[in-house]
Amino acid sequence: MKAKFITFEGVEGSGKSTQARLLCERLEENSIPAVLLREPGGTAVGEKIRRVLKDYDPLAEISPQAELFLFAASRAELLQSVILPALAEGKIVVCDRFHDSTTAYQAFGRGIDIGIVQQVHKLTLGDTIPDLTFLLDLDVAGGMKRVSLRNEPGRPDDRFEAEKEEFHRRVQSGYLALAGGEPDRFKVIPAEGAIEELADKIWRIAGDANEQ
């Protein structure tokens, strides 16, 4: 398999982190060099930014603009320090979230002008975008139910899980709009099925994309 940059996107509880991990494990089982990353995070700086962005603290508000630039800072560090070197070495890079999350969450969810978000992407990423993006599409209510079952009762694990359902519906609409605008890059996968079935489908699609 050629060097490729593969990302996973979706609303909270969609199972994207699990599927990203399973794809990376399957690549390694087939002796295909791969690296699994997450956003925000993936570097020492990025993990510190992740804690600031995601740790749930109702007394520590972060403005939408600050969110945008914190995500961009983490992404810039990850791109330069890990992603580009790994691709240059011929590895498959699998990332749990990337710039599409920022467009969905900060533009569609928070309401920041999408043109500004795209300018930040251009500054941060240059011409680097994923080769293939899996969007795990799940009903927002179903996703939030999954989240509530895995968290401590009455306490969300992170700031975004604490948002109202309407926020997550805007995020989901944003994702679907992005997928509709780039159908060659995005592969929309209904996320209600069994984990193993979804993993098999994703594996087949990744293999087909490699042959194109």
Tab-separated table of C-alpha atoms in Angstrom:
chain	number	residue	atom	x	y	z
A	1	MET	CA	0.000	0.000	0.000
A	2	LYS	CA	1.294	3.439	-0.952
A	3	ALA	CA	1.890	6.179	1.600
A	4	LYS	CA	-1.478	7.724	2.351
A	5	PHE	CA	-3.025	10.127	4.817
A	6	ILE	CA	-6.325	8.717	6.126
A	7	THR	CA	-8.568	10.541	8.583
A	8	PHE	CA	-11.660	9.613	10.581
A	9	GLU	CA	-14.402	12.108	11.366
A	10	GLY	CA	-17.805	12.069	13.047
A	11	VAL	CA	-19.941	13.425	15.839
A	12	GLU	CA	-19.414	12.442	19.470
A	13	GLY	CA	-20.005	8.731	20.025
A	14	SER	CA	-19.778	7.794	16.350
A	15	GLY	CA	-17.028	5.222	16.949
A	16	LYS	CA	-14.377	6.941	14.822
A	17	SER	CA	-11.601	6.451	17.395
A	18	THR	CA	-12.282	2.714	17.556
A	19	GLN	CA	-12.344	2.371	13.781
A	20	ALA	CA	-9.155	4.409	13.344
A	21	ARG	CA	-7.395	2.102	15.804
A	22	LEU	CA	-8.730	-1.057	14.132
A	23	LEU	CA	-7.623	0.100	10.692
A	24	CYS	CA	-4.131	0.881	11.953
A	25	GLU	CA	-3.912	-2.514	13.679
A	26	ARG	CA	-4.995	-4.286	10.499
A	27	LEU	CA	-2.425	-2.428	8.445
A	28	GLU	CA	0.306	-3.468	10.853
A	29	GLU	CA	-0.948	-7.092	10.831
A	30	ASN	CA	-0.456	-7.019	7.054
A	31	SER	CA	3.094	-5.671	7.461
A	32	ILE	CA	2.106	-2.229	6.175
A	33	PRO	CA	3.930	0.524	8.102
A	34	ALA	CA	1.351	2.756	9.747
A	35	VAL	CA	1.122	5.385	12.458
A	36	LEU	CA	-1.988	6.172	14.515
A	37	LEU	CA	-2.518	9.781	15.621
A	38	ARG	CA	-5.239	11.836	17.238
A	39	GLU	CA	-6.316	15.453	17.202
A	40	PRO	CA	-5.791	17.550	19.084
A	41	GLY	CA	-2.630	15.875	20.316
A	42	GLY	CA	-0.025	13.574	18.867
A	43	THR	CA	2.929	15.648	20.047
A	44	ALA	CA	4.098	16.898	23.439
A	45	VAL	CA	2.776	20.381	22.651
A	46	GLY	CA	-0.408	19.014	21.120
A	47	GLU	CA	-1.247	16.906	24.170
A	48	LYS	CA	-0.975	19.970	26.406
A	49	ILE	CA	-3.281	21.885	24.070
A	50	ARG	CA	-5.655	18.910	24.094
A	51	ARG	CA	-6.055	19.144	27.848
A	52	VAL	CA	-6.860	22.852	27.622
A	53	LEU	CA	-9.419	22.317	24.867
A	54	LYS	CA	-11.154	19.183	26.062
A	55	ASP	CA	-11.014	19.086	29.872
A	56	TYR	CA	-14.485	19.814	31.191
A	57	ASP	CA	-14.546	22.825	33.510
A	58	PRO	CA	-17.778	24.874	33.574
A	59	LEU	CA	-15.851	27.784	35.122
A	60	ALA	CA	-13.201	27.964	32.377
A	61	GLU	CA	-14.833	29.296	29.229
A	62	ILE	CA	-12.917	29.364	25.942
A	63	SER	CA	-14.055	31.674	23.163
A	64	PRO	CA	-14.778	30.190	19.716
A	65	GLN	CA	-11.886	32.194	18.265
A	66	ALA	CA	-9.459	30.885	20.884
A	67	GLU	CA	-10.667	27.340	20.167
A	68	LEU	CA	-10.000	27.815	16.471
A	69	PHE	CA	-6.415	28.934	16.955
A	70	LEU	CA	-5.626	26.369	19.645
A	71	PHE	CA	-6.721	23.569	17.324
A	72	ALA	CA	-4.693	25.139	14.514
A	73	ALA	CA	-1.580	25.358	16.690
A	74	SER	CA	-1.822	21.697	17.688
A	75	ARG	CA	-2.411	20.700	14.055
A	76	ALA	CA	0.531	22.697	12.734
A	77	GLU	CA	2.858	21.005	15.213
A	78	LEU	CA	1.484	17.559	14.388
A	79	LEU	CA	1.782	18.114	10.653
A	80	GLN	CA	5.368	19.317	10.698
A	81	SER	CA	6.674	17.019	13.427
A	82	VAL	CA	4.909	13.745	12.662
A	83	ILE	CA	2.617	13.579	9.634
A	84	LEU	CA	4.880	14.902	6.894
A	85	PRO	CA	7.943	12.914	8.061
A	86	ALA	CA	5.856	9.709	8.283
A	87	LEU	CA	4.465	10.178	4.787
A	88	ALA	CA	7.958	10.852	3.473
A	89	GLU	CA	9.020	7.498	4.953
A	90	GLY	CA	6.245	5.760	3.005
A	91	LYS	CA	3.955	5.096	5.975
A	92	ILE	CA	0.171	5.154	6.153
A	93	VAL	CA	-0.887	7.914	8.525
A	94	VAL	CA	-4.230	7.283	10.257
A	95	CYS	CA	-5.559	10.256	12.218
A	96	ASP	CA	-8.552	10.426	14.552
A	97	ARG	CA	-9.904	13.859	13.477
A	98	PHE	CA	-8.151	16.516	11.405
A	99	HIS	CA	-9.025	19.858	9.824
A	100	ASP	CA	-12.577	18.820	8.861
A	101	SER	CA	-13.386	18.638	12.580
A	102	THR	CA	-12.471	22.285	12.959
A	103	THR	CA	-14.669	23.255	10.023
A	104	ALA	CA	-17.580	21.223	11.397
A	105	TYR	CA	-17.225	22.246	15.037
A	106	GLN	CA	-15.910	25.810	14.902
A	107	ALA	CA	-17.564	27.010	11.663
A	108	PHE	CA	-20.859	25.113	11.589
A	109	GLY	CA	-21.101	24.466	15.338
A	110	ARG	CA	-19.768	27.706	16.820
A	111	GLY	CA	-20.710	29.964	13.927
A	112	ILE	CA	-17.279	31.334	12.969
A	113	ASP	CA	-17.266	32.509	9.363
A	114	ILE	CA	-16.241	29.525	7.234
A	115	GLY	CA	-14.013	31.736	5.086
A	116	ILE	CA	-11.940	32.628	8.154
A	117	VAL	CA	-11.678	28.963	9.142
A	118	GLN	CA	-10.522	28.061	5.637
A	119	GLN	CA	-7.878	30.805	5.759
A	120	VAL	CA	-6.561	29.339	9.013
A	121	HIS	CA	-6.459	25.898	7.369
A	122	LYS	CA	-4.452	27.314	4.467
A	123	LEU	CA	-1.972	28.953	6.816
A	124	THR	CA	-1.662	25.822	8.946
A	125	LEU	CA	-1.682	23.088	6.318
A	126	GLY	CA	-0.564	24.632	3.042
A	127	ASP	CA	-1.562	22.122	0.380
A	128	THR	CA	-1.667	19.095	2.700
A	129	ILE	CA	-5.100	17.507	3.030
A	130	PRO	CA	-6.088	13.885	3.710
A	131	ASP	CA	-6.137	11.468	0.783
A	132	LEU	CA	-9.138	9.663	2.236
A	133	THR	CA	-11.612	10.642	4.954
A	134	PHE	CA	-14.071	8.266	6.589
A	135	LEU	CA	-17.108	10.075	7.983
A	136	LEU	CA	-18.897	7.808	10.455
A	137	ASP	CA	-22.466	9.033	10.229
A	138	LEU	CA	-24.575	8.478	13.318
A	139	ASP	CA	-27.769	10.051	14.613
A	140	VAL	CA	-26.813	12.694	17.159
A	141	ALA	CA	-29.168	11.352	19.833
A	142	GLY	CA	-27.703	7.875	19.408
A	143	GLY	CA	-24.171	9.240	19.654
A	144	MET	CA	-24.900	11.164	22.817
A	145	LYS	CA	-26.505	8.073	24.352
A	146	ARG	CA	-23.289	6.141	23.685
A	147	VAL	CA	-21.302	8.957	25.296
A	148	SER	CA	-23.489	9.008	28.402
A	149	LEU	CA	-23.075	5.257	28.872
A	150	ARG	CA	-19.273	5.427	28.859
A	151	ASN	CA	-18.949	8.505	31.087
A	152	GLU	CA	-19.302	9.003	34.798
A	153	PRO	CA	-23.010	9.667	35.482
A	154	GLY	CA	-23.851	13.360	35.259
A	155	ARG	CA	-20.383	14.444	34.212
A	156	PRO	CA	-19.186	14.686	30.598
A	157	ASP	CA	-15.590	13.757	29.870
A	158	ASP	CA	-14.914	16.872	27.801
A	159	ARG	CA	-16.233	20.303	26.895
A	160	PHE	CA	-17.682	19.262	23.553
A	161	GLU	CA	-19.658	16.361	24.993
A	162	ALA	CA	-21.231	18.882	27.376
A	163	GLU	CA	-22.716	20.932	24.528
A	164	LYS	CA	-26.439	20.870	23.844
A	165	GLU	CA	-27.868	18.516	21.225
A	166	GLU	CA	-28.570	21.396	18.844
A	167	PHE	CA	-24.852	22.193	18.701
A	168	HIS	CA	-24.079	18.607	17.714
A	169	ARG	CA	-26.808	18.688	15.064
A	170	ARG	CA	-25.141	21.712	13.489
A	171	VAL	CA	-21.830	19.842	13.564
A	172	GLN	CA	-23.407	16.816	11.888
A	173	SER	CA	-24.965	19.029	9.196
A	174	GLY	CA	-21.564	20.578	8.643
A	175	TYR	CA	-19.925	17.214	8.180
A	176	LEU	CA	-22.523	16.122	5.646
A	177	ALA	CA	-22.120	19.387	3.748
A	178	LEU	CA	-18.344	18.880	3.616
A	179	ALA	CA	-18.784	15.296	2.418
A	180	GLY	CA	-21.183	16.433	-0.282
A	181	GLY	CA	-18.670	18.983	-1.488
A	182	GLU	CA	-15.777	16.493	-1.719
A	183	PRO	CA	-17.305	13.109	-2.609
A	184	ASP	CA	-14.033	11.720	-3.950
A	185	ARG	CA	-12.235	12.226	-0.619
A	186	PHE	CA	-15.066	11.523	1.815
A	187	LYS	CA	-16.532	8.084	2.320
A	188	VAL	CA	-19.688	8.308	4.430
A	189	ILE	CA	-20.170	5.160	6.504
A	190	PRO	CA	-23.417	4.576	8.473
A	191	ALA	CA	-22.148	3.898	11.991
A	192	GLU	CA	-25.013	1.890	13.496
A	193	GLY	CA	-23.648	-1.533	12.501
A	194	ALA	CA	-21.465	-3.973	14.397
A	195	ILE	CA	-17.912	-2.818	15.026
A	196	GLU	CA	-16.380	-5.735	13.097
A	197	GLU	CA	-18.648	-5.204	10.075
A	198	LEU	CA	-17.764	-1.526	9.927
A	199	ALA	CA	-14.067	-2.360	10.223
A	200	ASP	CA	-14.293	-4.812	7.323
A	201	LYS	CA	-16.079	-2.254	5.145
A	202	ILE	CA	-13.491	0.416	5.947
A	203	TRP	CA	-10.677	-2.028	5.166
A	204	ARG	CA	-12.168	-2.790	1.749
A	205	ILE	CA	-12.628	0.881	0.915
A	206	ALA	CA	-9.072	1.714	1.990
A	207	GLY	CA	-7.774	-1.066	-0.242
A	208	ASP	CA	-9.828	0.111	-3.219
A	209	ALA	CA	-8.585	3.682	-2.714
A	210	ASN	CA	-5.018	2.453	-2.755
A	211	GLU	CA	-5.514	0.937	-6.211
A	212	GLN	CA	-6.830	4.165	-7.737
